[in-house]
Amino acid sequence: MSKNLIYLLVILLFSIIGMRALFHPGLFTAHDIWHQVIRFYYFSQSVNDGHLPPNWIYNLAKGFGYPLFFFSYHLPWLMGILILKMDLNFFDTIKILFFLSYLISGISMYFFMLNLVKDRTAALTSSILYLWLPYHFMVIFVGASMGVAFIFAFLPIVFWGITLISTDNELGVPILSLGLSGIILSHFMHLIFLLPIILIFSAWALANNPRKTVILKRFFAGIFLAVIISGFYLIPAYYYSKLTKVYTESGYSELYKRNFLNLTQLLYSKWGYGPIINNAKSSEISFQLGIAQWLVLIIIIIMVLTKKLSKSYTHLSLNLLFGFIVYVFLILDYSKFVWAFLVKFISLDFPFRLILPAAFISTIFAGIILVNVQKRLRIILTIILILISLYTNRNHTKVNQYTIYPIKTYLDSELSMTTNTFNEYLPLKADPKLLDKPWKEAFGMDLSFSNTKKGTDFITFEIKTPYTQKVSIGQFYFPGQLLYVDNRLAQFDTDTKGLIATKLTTGPHTILIKYQETPLVKFSKLLSLIGILAILQLLTKQINIRKKADS
């Protein structure tokens, strides 16, 4: 580690320079920044209410409740909860999370490339090019996409794990599982987007090791551990998604149609902060791959054609070039028929998200190039590539503007409805028209209310009805909700609008609706705990083995 310290300090320096806009007072404007504040606020409030991790949030969907954290990512907010304990506010914590995602991405890329090419200078160059990707800056400063920012951090960890496994290093299994579970818990959809390049690289790694059976077993062990660790999220998300509108919301399922790019946008597009209004092709956002990245691609093609690479690197480069071409094809609207087929089976949104794996491939090429040229040329190329990255991204390290609003402004905004564009995770029977009306404790004839109290996991109030009638409570039904009438567990059903409905007799009553984890959620959390203990045991074992070897 001491040999790597100077290189890690350089990565820290380039991270601070790239993210210096985060050190300014106040939050910054960006597409999803309000959503991130709202999500983080309710996540932390739900944790304070005793739910770790959170699931159903009573305050969302105008107060009718929404299963946000059954389906939204958890890992960034779990890290944020720890930072909040340091007496920081929500806004500073969000900026720290963005910075950490950025710094970790540079460090993880360095260690992956160091294990791949066995050269620190080449690994450092790939790391800096990965940090200074135009798309990296776009995700943080333009999109404020917290989950995607952490994908940058965990993707190299997956490849690092695969590389270690292919070289018979048993640390590869826990590292692979940490990387995969990190991606799942940061932005699960990206695992689907990244799967082709992960499979391509794994196939290359497997082909270069004669002990294929052992390597395959370790691959599957890492994948299995990742699934177990992510079980608390994966299992409920899969099972309960069938009880939401995500598969019936046409707006979401057709989102891909207006988010293809032109090839010219990948080559170069002017930097901007505006949203995508009608079509990604006509948006003000820059979707360029990066000048340094295109230069690297040209050089690697020339080196492959002129046979300047070793046999192993030639095979790897050809495989990665194939993956790059596939990703570029899928970003362009020529691939519309592929997307039309895929969305019948899985939820996918923006084709331009595939810029991330395409750019990742290009940064791998930078390291491969540098270890296959003479030392003097290696130094010259390193300086040229880093300088090009710094210069061409000099205007991408800025935010649009800074703002200072109280947290209440965010929570009272229309964006706090569900924090999902199409409200796609509303319960299947929920009537979306209710979101256009003021929230009420209950719906019925001549009702009166008092002493209303709400938390993230409960709502309670006093209700008075002049006669016996069926009353609809102002909460959508979702598994895990319990109804208490006058401190007694009560039976209920759902009305035509998806609300919890029960029969009340004449007179005053005390109503309490409380969310309680279902047996499935409890089982999933137990599974994750077992996975975490297993990976800690594996890491401890490997650390002890190394200590004995060093002594």
Coordinates of C-alpha atoms in Angstrom, one line a residue:
M1 CA 0.0 0.0 0.0
S2 CA 2.9 2.4 0.8
K3 CA 4.1 2.1 -2.9
N4 CA 0.6 3.2 -4.0
L5 CA 0.3 6.1 -1.6
I6 CA 1.7 8.8 -3.8
Y7 CA -0.6 7.6 -6.7
L8 CA -3.6 7.7 -4.4
L9 CA -2.7 11.2 -3.3
V10 CA -2.6 12.3 -7.0
I11 CA -6.0 10.8 -7.5
L12 CA -7.2 12.7 -4.4
L13 CA -5.8 15.9 -5.9
F14 CA -7.5 15.4 -9.3
S15 CA -10.7 14.5 -7.5
I16 CA -10.6 17.8 -5.5
I17 CA -9.9 19.8 -8.6
G18 CA -12.7 18.1 -10.6
M19 CA -15.2 18.4 -7.8
R20 CA -14.2 21.8 -6.4
A21 CA -17.6 23.2 -7.2
L22 CA -19.0 21.0 -4.4
F23 CA -17.0 23.0 -1.8
H24 CA -19.1 26.2 -2.4
P25 CA -21.7 27.1 0.2
G26 CA -25.3 26.1 -0.7
L27 CA -26.7 23.3 -2.9
F28 CA -26.5 23.5 -6.7
T29 CA -29.3 23.4 -9.3
A30 CA -29.5 20.2 -11.4
H31 CA -32.2 18.0 -12.9
D32 CA -32.7 15.6 -10.0
I33 CA -31.2 17.6 -7.1
W34 CA -34.7 18.3 -5.5
H35 CA -35.6 14.6 -5.8
Q36 CA -32.3 13.7 -4.0
V37 CA -33.0 16.0 -1.1
I38 CA -36.6 14.7 -0.7
R39 CA -35.5 11.1 -1.0
F40 CA -32.7 11.5 1.5
Y41 CA -34.9 13.4 3.9
Y42 CA -37.6 10.7 4.0
F43 CA -35.0 7.9 4.1
S44 CA -33.4 9.4 7.2
Q45 CA -36.8 10.1 8.8
S46 CA -37.9 6.6 8.2
V47 CA -34.6 5.3 9.8
N48 CA -35.3 7.5 12.8
D49 CA -38.8 5.9 12.9
G50 CA -37.1 2.5 13.3
H51 CA -37.0 1.2 9.7
L52 CA -33.6 0.2 8.4
P53 CA -33.9 0.0 5.5
P54 CA -37.1 2.0 4.8
N55 CA -39.8 0.8 2.5
W56 CA -43.2 2.5 2.6
I57 CA -43.4 6.3 3.1
Y58 CA -46.7 7.6 4.3
N59 CA -45.9 11.3 3.6
L60 CA -45.4 10.8 -0.2
A61 CA -48.0 10.8 -3.0
K62 CA -49.8 13.9 -1.4
G63 CA -50.0 12.0 1.9
F64 CA -51.7 8.9 0.4
G65 CA -48.4 6.9 0.8
Y66 CA -45.9 5.5 -1.7
P67 CA -43.6 2.4 -1.7
L68 CA -40.6 4.5 -2.7
F69 CA -37.8 2.5 -1.0
F70 CA -39.1 -0.9 -2.0
F71 CA -37.7 0.1 -5.4
S72 CA -35.4 3.1 -5.2
Y73 CA -31.7 2.7 -4.4
H74 CA -30.5 2.5 -0.8
L75 CA -26.7 2.4 -0.7
P76 CA -25.9 6.1 -1.1
W77 CA -28.5 7.0 1.6
L78 CA -27.1 4.3 4.0
M79 CA -23.8 6.0 3.7
G80 CA -25.4 9.4 4.1
I81 CA -27.0 8.4 7.4
L82 CA -23.6 7.8 8.8
I83 CA -22.4 11.2 7.6
L84 CA -25.5 12.9 9.1
K85 CA -24.4 11.6 12.5
M86 CA -21.5 14.1 12.2
D87 CA -24.0 16.9 12.8
L88 CA -24.0 17.9 9.1
N89 CA -27.2 19.0 7.3
F90 CA -28.9 17.2 4.4
F91 CA -27.4 19.6 1.7
D92 CA -23.8 19.2 2.8
T93 CA -24.2 15.5 3.2
I94 CA -25.5 15.2 -0.4
K95 CA -22.5 17.1 -1.7
I96 CA -20.1 14.9 0.4
L97 CA -21.8 11.8 -1.1
F98 CA -21.2 13.1 -4.6
F99 CA -17.6 13.7 -3.8
L100 CA -17.1 10.3 -2.2
S101 CA -18.6 8.6 -5.2
Y102 CA -16.2 10.5 -7.4
L103 CA -13.1 9.8 -5.3
I104 CA -13.9 6.1 -4.8
S105 CA -14.4 5.8 -8.6
G106 CA -10.8 7.0 -9.2
I107 CA -9.3 4.8 -6.5
S108 CA -11.2 1.7 -7.6
M109 CA -10.3 2.3 -11.3
Y110 CA -6.6 2.6 -10.2
F111 CA -6.6 -0.7 -8.4
F112 CA -8.4 -2.5 -11.1
M113 CA -6.0 -1.3 -13.8
L114 CA -3.0 -1.9 -11.6
N115 CA -4.0 -5.6 -11.3
L116 CA -4.8 -5.7 -15.1
V117 CA -1.7 -4.0 -16.6
K118 CA 0.8 -4.3 -13.6
D119 CA 2.0 -0.7 -14.1
R120 CA 1.2 2.2 -11.7
T121 CA 1.6 5.0 -14.2
A122 CA -0.7 3.3 -16.7
A123 CA -3.2 2.6 -13.9
L124 CA -3.1 6.2 -12.7
T125 CA -3.6 7.5 -16.2
S126 CA -6.7 5.3 -16.7
S127 CA -8.0 6.5 -13.3
I128 CA -7.6 10.2 -14.2
L129 CA -9.3 9.7 -17.6
Y130 CA -12.1 7.9 -15.8
L131 CA -12.5 10.7 -13.3
W132 CA -12.4 13.4 -16.0
L133 CA -15.0 11.9 -18.3
P134 CA -17.5 14.5 -19.6
Y135 CA -20.3 12.0 -18.8
H136 CA -19.0 11.8 -15.2
F137 CA -19.4 15.5 -14.8
M138 CA -22.8 15.5 -16.5
V139 CA -24.1 12.8 -14.1
I140 CA -23.1 14.8 -11.1
F141 CA -23.3 18.5 -12.0
V142 CA -26.1 18.4 -14.6
G143 CA -28.2 15.4 -13.7
A144 CA -27.4 15.1 -9.9
S145 CA -28.0 11.4 -10.4
M146 CA -26.8 10.0 -7.0
G147 CA -27.3 6.4 -7.8
V148 CA -25.5 6.6 -11.2
A149 CA -22.6 8.5 -9.5
F150 CA -22.0 5.5 -7.3
I151 CA -22.1 3.1 -10.3
F152 CA -18.9 4.9 -11.5
A153 CA -17.4 3.8 -8.1
F154 CA -18.5 0.2 -8.1
L155 CA -18.0 -0.8 -11.8
P156 CA -14.2 -0.9 -11.6
I157 CA -14.5 -3.0 -8.4
V158 CA -16.5 -5.6 -10.3
F159 CA -13.7 -5.8 -12.9
W160 CA -11.0 -5.8 -10.2
G161 CA -12.7 -8.8 -8.6
I162 CA -12.9 -10.6 -12.0
T163 CA -9.2 -9.9 -12.6
L164 CA -8.2 -11.2 -9.1
I165 CA -10.3 -14.4 -9.6
S166 CA -8.6 -15.0 -13.0
T167 CA -5.2 -14.8 -11.3
D168 CA -6.1 -17.3 -8.5
N169 CA -6.3 -14.6 -5.9
E170 CA -9.0 -15.6 -3.4
L171 CA -9.7 -11.9 -2.5
G172 CA -11.4 -11.8 -5.9
V173 CA -14.6 -13.4 -4.6
P174 CA -15.4 -10.9 -1.9
I175 CA -14.3 -8.0 -4.0
L176 CA -16.5 -9.1 -7.0
S177 CA -19.5 -9.6 -4.6
L178 CA -18.9 -6.1 -3.1
G179 CA -18.8 -4.5 -6.6
L180 CA -21.9 -6.3 -7.9
S181 CA -23.9 -5.7 -4.7
G182 CA -22.8 -2.0 -4.8
I183 CA -24.2 -1.7 -8.3
I184 CA -27.4 -3.4 -7.4
L185 CA -28.0 -1.2 -4.4
S186 CA -27.0 2.0 -6.2
H187 CA -28.9 1.7 -9.4
F188 CA -30.1 -1.8 -10.3
M189 CA -31.1 -1.0 -13.9
H190 CA -27.4 -0.2 -14.6
L191 CA -26.5 -3.8 -13.9
I192 CA -28.5 -4.7 -17.0
F193 CA -26.8 -2.0 -19.0
L194 CA -23.4 -3.2 -17.8
L195 CA -24.0 -6.9 -18.2
P196 CA -22.6 -7.2 -21.8
I197 CA -19.2 -5.7 -20.9
I198 CA -19.0 -7.7 -17.7
L199 CA -19.7 -10.9 -19.6
I200 CA -17.2 -10.0 -22.3
F201 CA -14.4 -9.3 -19.8
S202 CA -15.2 -12.4 -17.8
A203 CA -15.0 -14.6 -20.9
W204 CA -11.6 -13.1 -21.7
A205 CA -10.4 -13.7 -18.2
L206 CA -11.7 -17.3 -18.2
A207 CA -10.0 -18.0 -21.5
N208 CA -6.7 -17.0 -20.2
N209 CA -6.7 -19.4 -17.2
P210 CA -6.3 -23.1 -17.6
R211 CA -8.2 -23.8 -14.3
K212 CA -11.5 -22.9 -15.9
T213 CA -13.7 -25.0 -13.5
V214 CA -12.2 -23.4 -10.4
I215 CA -12.4 -19.9 -11.9
L216 CA -16.1 -20.5 -12.8
K217 CA -16.9 -21.7 -9.3
R218 CA -15.4 -18.5 -7.9
F219 CA -17.3 -16.3 -10.4
F220 CA -20.5 -17.9 -9.3
A221 CA -19.6 -17.7 -5.6
G222 CA -19.1 -13.9 -6.0
I223 CA -22.3 -13.5 -7.9
F224 CA -24.2 -15.6 -5.3
L225 CA -22.8 -13.6 -2.4
A226 CA -23.7 -10.3 -4.2
V227 CA -27.3 -11.5 -4.6
I228 CA -27.5 -12.6 -0.9
I229 CA -26.1 -9.3 0.3
S230 CA -28.6 -7.4 -1.9
G231 CA -31.4 -9.7 -0.9
F232 CA -33.1 -7.1 1.4
Y233 CA -33.7 -5.0 -1.7
L234 CA -33.8 -7.5 -4.6
I235 CA -36.4 -9.9 -3.2
P236 CA -39.1 -7.3 -2.1
A237 CA -38.4 -5.2 -5.3
Y238 CA -39.0 -8.2 -7.5
Y239 CA -42.0 -9.6 -5.7
Y240 CA -43.8 -6.3 -4.9
S241 CA -43.2 -4.7 -8.3
K242 CA -46.0 -6.8 -9.7
L243 CA -48.4 -5.0 -7.3
T244 CA -47.5 -1.6 -8.8
K245 CA -48.2 0.3 -12.1
V246 CA -44.6 0.0 -13.3
Y247 CA -45.6 -2.6 -16.0
T248 CA -48.7 -0.8 -17.0
E249 CA -47.5 2.8 -17.0
S250 CA -47.1 3.4 -20.8
G251 CA -45.2 6.7 -20.3
Y252 CA -42.4 4.8 -18.5
S253 CA -42.3 1.8 -20.9
E254 CA -41.9 4.1 -23.9
L255 CA -39.4 6.4 -22.4
Y256 CA -36.5 4.9 -24.4
K257 CA -38.1 6.2 -27.7
R258 CA -37.1 9.8 -27.2
N259 CA -33.7 9.2 -25.5
F260 CA -31.5 8.0 -28.4
L261 CA -28.6 10.1 -29.5
N262 CA -26.9 11.1 -32.8
L263 CA -23.4 9.9 -33.4
T264 CA -22.3 13.5 -33.7
Q265 CA -23.4 14.1 -30.1
L266 CA -21.0 11.3 -28.9
L267 CA -18.2 12.9 -30.9
Y268 CA -18.8 16.4 -29.6
S269 CA -21.8 18.3 -28.2
K270 CA -21.9 21.7 -26.5
W271 CA -22.1 21.7 -22.7
G272 CA -25.4 22.8 -21.2
Y273 CA -27.6 22.4 -18.2
G274 CA -31.1 22.4 -19.6
P275 CA -33.5 19.4 -19.3
I276 CA -34.5 16.9 -21.9
I277 CA -37.9 18.3 -23.0
N278 CA -39.0 16.4 -26.1
N279 CA -36.0 14.4 -27.3
A280 CA -32.4 13.8 -26.2
K281 CA -31.2 14.6 -29.7
S282 CA -32.5 18.2 -29.4
S283 CA -31.6 18.7 -25.7
E284 CA -29.0 21.2 -24.3
I285 CA -27.2 18.4 -22.5
S286 CA -23.7 17.3 -23.7
F287 CA -23.5 13.6 -24.4
Q288 CA -19.9 13.6 -25.7
L289 CA -17.7 10.6 -25.0
G290 CA -14.6 12.8 -24.6
I291 CA -11.8 14.0 -26.9
A292 CA -9.2 12.0 -25.0
Q293 CA -11.4 8.9 -25.1
W294 CA -11.8 9.1 -28.9
L295 CA -8.0 9.6 -29.3
V296 CA -7.4 6.5 -27.2
L297 CA -9.8 4.5 -29.4
I298 CA -8.0 5.6 -32.5
I299 CA -4.6 4.6 -31.1
I300 CA -5.8 1.2 -29.8
I301 CA -7.3 0.4 -33.3
I302 CA -4.0 1.3 -34.9
M303 CA -2.0 -0.8 -32.4
V304 CA -4.3 -3.8 -33.0
L305 CA -4.0 -3.5 -36.8
T306 CA -0.2 -3.0 -36.7
K307 CA 0.2 -5.9 -34.2
K308 CA 1.9 -3.7 -31.6
L309 CA 0.1 -5.4 -28.7
S310 CA 0.9 -8.6 -27.0
K311 CA -1.3 -11.6 -27.8
S312 CA -3.3 -11.4 -24.6
Y313 CA -3.9 -7.7 -24.8
T314 CA -4.8 -8.1 -28.5
H315 CA -7.5 -10.6 -27.6
L316 CA -8.8 -8.3 -24.8
S317 CA -8.7 -5.2 -27.0
L318 CA -10.7 -7.0 -29.8
N319 CA -13.3 -8.2 -27.2
L320 CA -13.6 -4.7 -25.7
L321 CA -13.8 -3.0 -29.2
F322 CA -16.7 -5.4 -30.0
G323 CA -18.4 -4.3 -26.7
F324 CA -17.8 -0.7 -27.5
I325 CA -19.4 -1.0 -31.0
V326 CA -22.4 -2.8 -29.5
Y327 CA -22.9 0.0 -26.9
V328 CA -22.6 2.8 -29.5
F329 CA -25.1 0.9 -31.7
L330 CA -27.6 0.6 -28.8
I331 CA -27.2 4.4 -28.1
L332 CA -28.3 5.3 -31.6
D333 CA -31.9 4.9 -32.8
Y334 CA -30.9 2.2 -35.3
S335 CA -31.3 -0.1 -32.4
K336 CA -34.9 0.9 -31.7
F337 CA -36.1 -2.6 -32.6
V338 CA -33.8 -4.1 -30.0
W339 CA -35.1 -1.8 -27.3
A340 CA -38.7 -2.5 -28.3
F341 CA -38.1 -6.2 -27.8
L342 CA -36.2 -5.8 -24.4
V343 CA -38.8 -3.5 -22.7
K344 CA -41.4 -6.3 -23.1
F345 CA -39.5 -8.2 -20.4
I346 CA -37.5 -5.7 -18.3
S347 CA -37.8 -2.0 -17.3
L348 CA -35.3 0.2 -19.2
D349 CA -35.3 3.9 -19.6
F350 CA -32.5 5.9 -21.3
P351 CA -30.3 4.5 -24.1
F352 CA -27.8 7.3 -23.4
R353 CA -27.0 5.7 -20.1
L354 CA -24.9 3.3 -22.2
I355 CA -22.3 6.1 -22.5
L356 CA -21.0 5.0 -19.1
P357 CA -19.8 1.5 -20.1
A358 CA -18.6 2.8 -23.5
A359 CA -16.5 5.4 -21.8
F360 CA -15.3 2.9 -19.2
I361 CA -14.0 0.7 -22.1
S362 CA -12.0 3.6 -23.5
T363 CA -10.3 4.3 -20.2
I364 CA -9.2 0.6 -20.0
F365 CA -7.7 1.1 -23.5
A366 CA -5.6 4.0 -22.1
G367 CA -3.8 1.6 -19.7
I368 CA -3.4 -1.1 -22.3
I369 CA -1.8 1.4 -24.7
L370 CA 0.7 2.7 -22.2
V371 CA 2.0 -0.7 -21.1
N372 CA 2.6 -1.7 -24.8
V373 CA 4.8 1.3 -25.8
Q374 CA 8.4 2.2 -24.9
K375 CA 9.0 4.0 -21.6
R376 CA 9.8 7.4 -23.1
L377 CA 6.7 7.3 -25.4
R378 CA 4.7 6.1 -22.3
I379 CA 5.6 9.3 -20.4
I380 CA 4.8 11.5 -23.4
L381 CA 1.4 9.8 -24.0
T382 CA 0.5 10.0 -20.3
I383 CA 1.1 13.7 -20.2
I384 CA -0.7 14.3 -23.5
L385 CA -3.8 12.3 -22.5
I386 CA -4.1 13.9 -19.0
L387 CA -3.6 17.4 -20.4
I388 CA -6.3 16.8 -23.1
S389 CA -8.7 15.6 -20.4
L390 CA -8.1 18.6 -18.2
Y391 CA -8.3 21.1 -21.0
T392 CA -11.3 19.8 -22.8
N393 CA -13.2 19.3 -19.5
R394 CA -12.2 22.7 -18.0
N395 CA -15.8 24.1 -18.3
H396 CA -17.5 20.9 -17.2
T397 CA -16.4 21.2 -13.6
K398 CA -18.8 24.0 -12.9
V399 CA -22.4 24.0 -11.7
N400 CA -25.2 26.0 -13.2
Q401 CA -26.0 28.1 -10.1
Y402 CA -26.1 27.7 -6.3
T403 CA -29.2 27.9 -4.1
I404 CA -30.0 28.2 -0.4
Y405 CA -33.5 27.0 0.4
P406 CA -34.8 25.6 3.7
I407 CA -35.7 21.9 3.7
K408 CA -39.4 22.8 3.9
T409 CA -39.3 24.4 0.5
Y410 CA -38.2 21.0 -1.0
L411 CA -40.8 19.0 0.9
D412 CA -43.6 21.4 0.0
S413 CA -42.9 21.3 -3.7
E414 CA -44.8 19.3 -6.4
L415 CA -41.6 17.3 -6.9
S416 CA -42.1 15.7 -3.5
M417 CA -45.2 13.9 -4.9
T418 CA -43.4 10.6 -5.4
T419 CA -40.0 11.7 -6.8
N420 CA -40.7 9.4 -9.8
T421 CA -41.5 11.1 -13.1
F422 CA -44.4 8.9 -13.9
N423 CA -45.4 7.9 -10.4
E424 CA -44.9 4.4 -11.7
Y425 CA -44.7 2.6 -8.4
L426 CA -48.2 3.6 -7.2
P427 CA -50.1 0.5 -6.0
L428 CA -51.8 -1.2 -8.9
K429 CA -55.4 -0.3 -7.8
A430 CA -54.4 3.3 -6.8
D431 CA -56.3 6.1 -8.6
P432 CA -53.7 8.6 -9.8
K433 CA -56.5 11.3 -10.0
L434 CA -56.4 11.5 -6.2
L435 CA -53.0 13.1 -6.5
D436 CA -54.7 16.1 -8.1
K437 CA -56.9 16.6 -5.0
P438 CA -56.2 17.8 -1.5
W439 CA -55.4 15.0 1.0
K440 CA -58.0 14.1 3.6
E441 CA -57.8 11.8 6.6
A442 CA -60.8 9.8 5.3
F443 CA -63.5 9.9 2.7
G444 CA -67.2 9.4 3.6
M445 CA -70.4 11.3 4.4
D446 CA -70.4 14.1 7.0
L447 CA -67.1 13.1 8.7
S448 CA -65.1 15.3 11.0
F449 CA -61.5 14.9 12.1
S450 CA -59.1 16.0 14.9
N451 CA -55.7 15.3 16.4
T452 CA -54.1 14.2 13.2
K453 CA -50.5 13.0 13.5
K454 CA -48.3 11.5 10.8
G455 CA -44.9 9.9 10.6
T456 CA -43.1 8.1 7.8
D457 CA -44.6 4.8 9.0
F458 CA -48.0 5.7 10.6
I459 CA -51.0 8.0 10.5
T460 CA -53.4 8.5 13.4
F461 CA -56.4 10.7 13.9
E462 CA -59.7 11.0 15.6
I463 CA -62.8 10.6 13.4
K464 CA -66.5 11.2 14.1
T465 CA -69.3 9.8 11.9
P466 CA -73.0 10.6 12.4
Y467 CA -74.1 7.2 11.3
T468 CA -72.7 3.7 10.5
Q469 CA -71.0 3.7 7.1
K470 CA -68.0 2.4 5.1
V471 CA -65.2 4.9 5.3
S472 CA -62.1 5.1 3.0
I473 CA -58.9 6.1 4.9
G474 CA -56.5 8.5 3.1
Q475 CA -53.9 5.8 2.5
F476 CA -53.3 3.6 -0.5
Y477 CA -53.1 -0.1 0.5
F478 CA -49.8 -1.9 0.1
P479 CA -48.6 -5.1 1.9
G480 CA -47.4 -4.4 5.4
Q481 CA -50.1 -1.9 6.4
L482 CA -52.2 -2.6 9.5
L483 CA -55.4 -0.8 10.6
Y484 CA -56.3 -0.2 14.2
V485 CA -59.7 1.2 15.2
D486 CA -60.0 2.2 18.8
N487 CA -56.7 0.5 19.6
R488 CA -57.9 -2.8 18.2
L489 CA -56.6 -4.5 15.0
A490 CA -59.4 -4.2 12.5
Q491 CA -60.3 -5.9 9.2
F492 CA -60.3 -3.8 6.0
D493 CA -60.4 -4.1 2.3
T494 CA -59.6 -1.7 -0.6
D495 CA -62.0 0.5 -2.4
T496 CA -62.1 1.2 -6.1
K497 CA -59.5 4.0 -5.7
G498 CA -57.0 1.7 -3.9
L499 CA -57.6 3.2 -0.5
I500 CA -57.9 1.3 2.7
A501 CA -61.6 1.0 3.6
T502 CA -63.4 -0.2 6.7
K503 CA -66.8 0.0 8.3
L504 CA -67.3 2.4 11.2
T505 CA -70.2 2.6 13.6
T506 CA -71.9 5.8 14.7
G507 CA -69.8 8.0 16.9
P508 CA -66.2 8.9 17.6
H509 CA -63.3 6.6 16.8
T510 CA -59.5 6.6 17.0
I511 CA -57.8 5.5 13.7
L512 CA -54.3 4.3 13.4
I513 CA -52.7 2.9 10.2
K514 CA -49.1 1.6 10.7
Y515 CA -46.6 0.0 8.4
Q516 CA -45.1 -3.2 9.6
E517 CA -42.5 -5.3 7.8
T518 CA -44.0 -8.3 6.0
P519 CA -42.5 -11.8 6.6
L520 CA -40.9 -11.5 3.1
V521 CA -39.1 -8.3 4.0
K522 CA -37.9 -9.8 7.3
F523 CA -36.6 -12.9 5.6
S524 CA -34.8 -10.7 3.0
K525 CA -33.1 -8.7 5.6
L526 CA -32.0 -11.9 7.4
L527 CA -30.6 -13.2 4.2
S528 CA -28.6 -10.0 3.6
L529 CA -27.3 -10.1 7.2
I530 CA -26.0 -13.7 6.5
G531 CA -24.4 -12.5 3.3
I532 CA -22.6 -9.6 5.1
L533 CA -21.3 -11.9 7.8
A534 CA -20.1 -14.3 5.1
I535 CA -18.2 -11.7 3.2
L536 CA -16.7 -10.3 6.4
Q537 CA -15.5 -13.8 7.3
L538 CA -13.9 -14.2 3.8
L539 CA -12.1 -10.9 4.0
T540 CA -10.9 -11.6 7.6
K541 CA -9.6 -15.0 6.5
Q542 CA -7.7 -13.5 3.6
I543 CA -6.2 -10.7 5.7
N544 CA -5.0 -13.2 8.3
I545 CA -3.4 -15.3 5.5
R546 CA -1.6 -12.3 4.2
K547 CA -0.4 -11.3 7.7
K548 CA 1.0 -14.8 8.2
A549 CA 2.7 -14.7 4.8
D550 CA 4.3 -11.3 5.5
S551 CA 5.6 -12.5 8.9

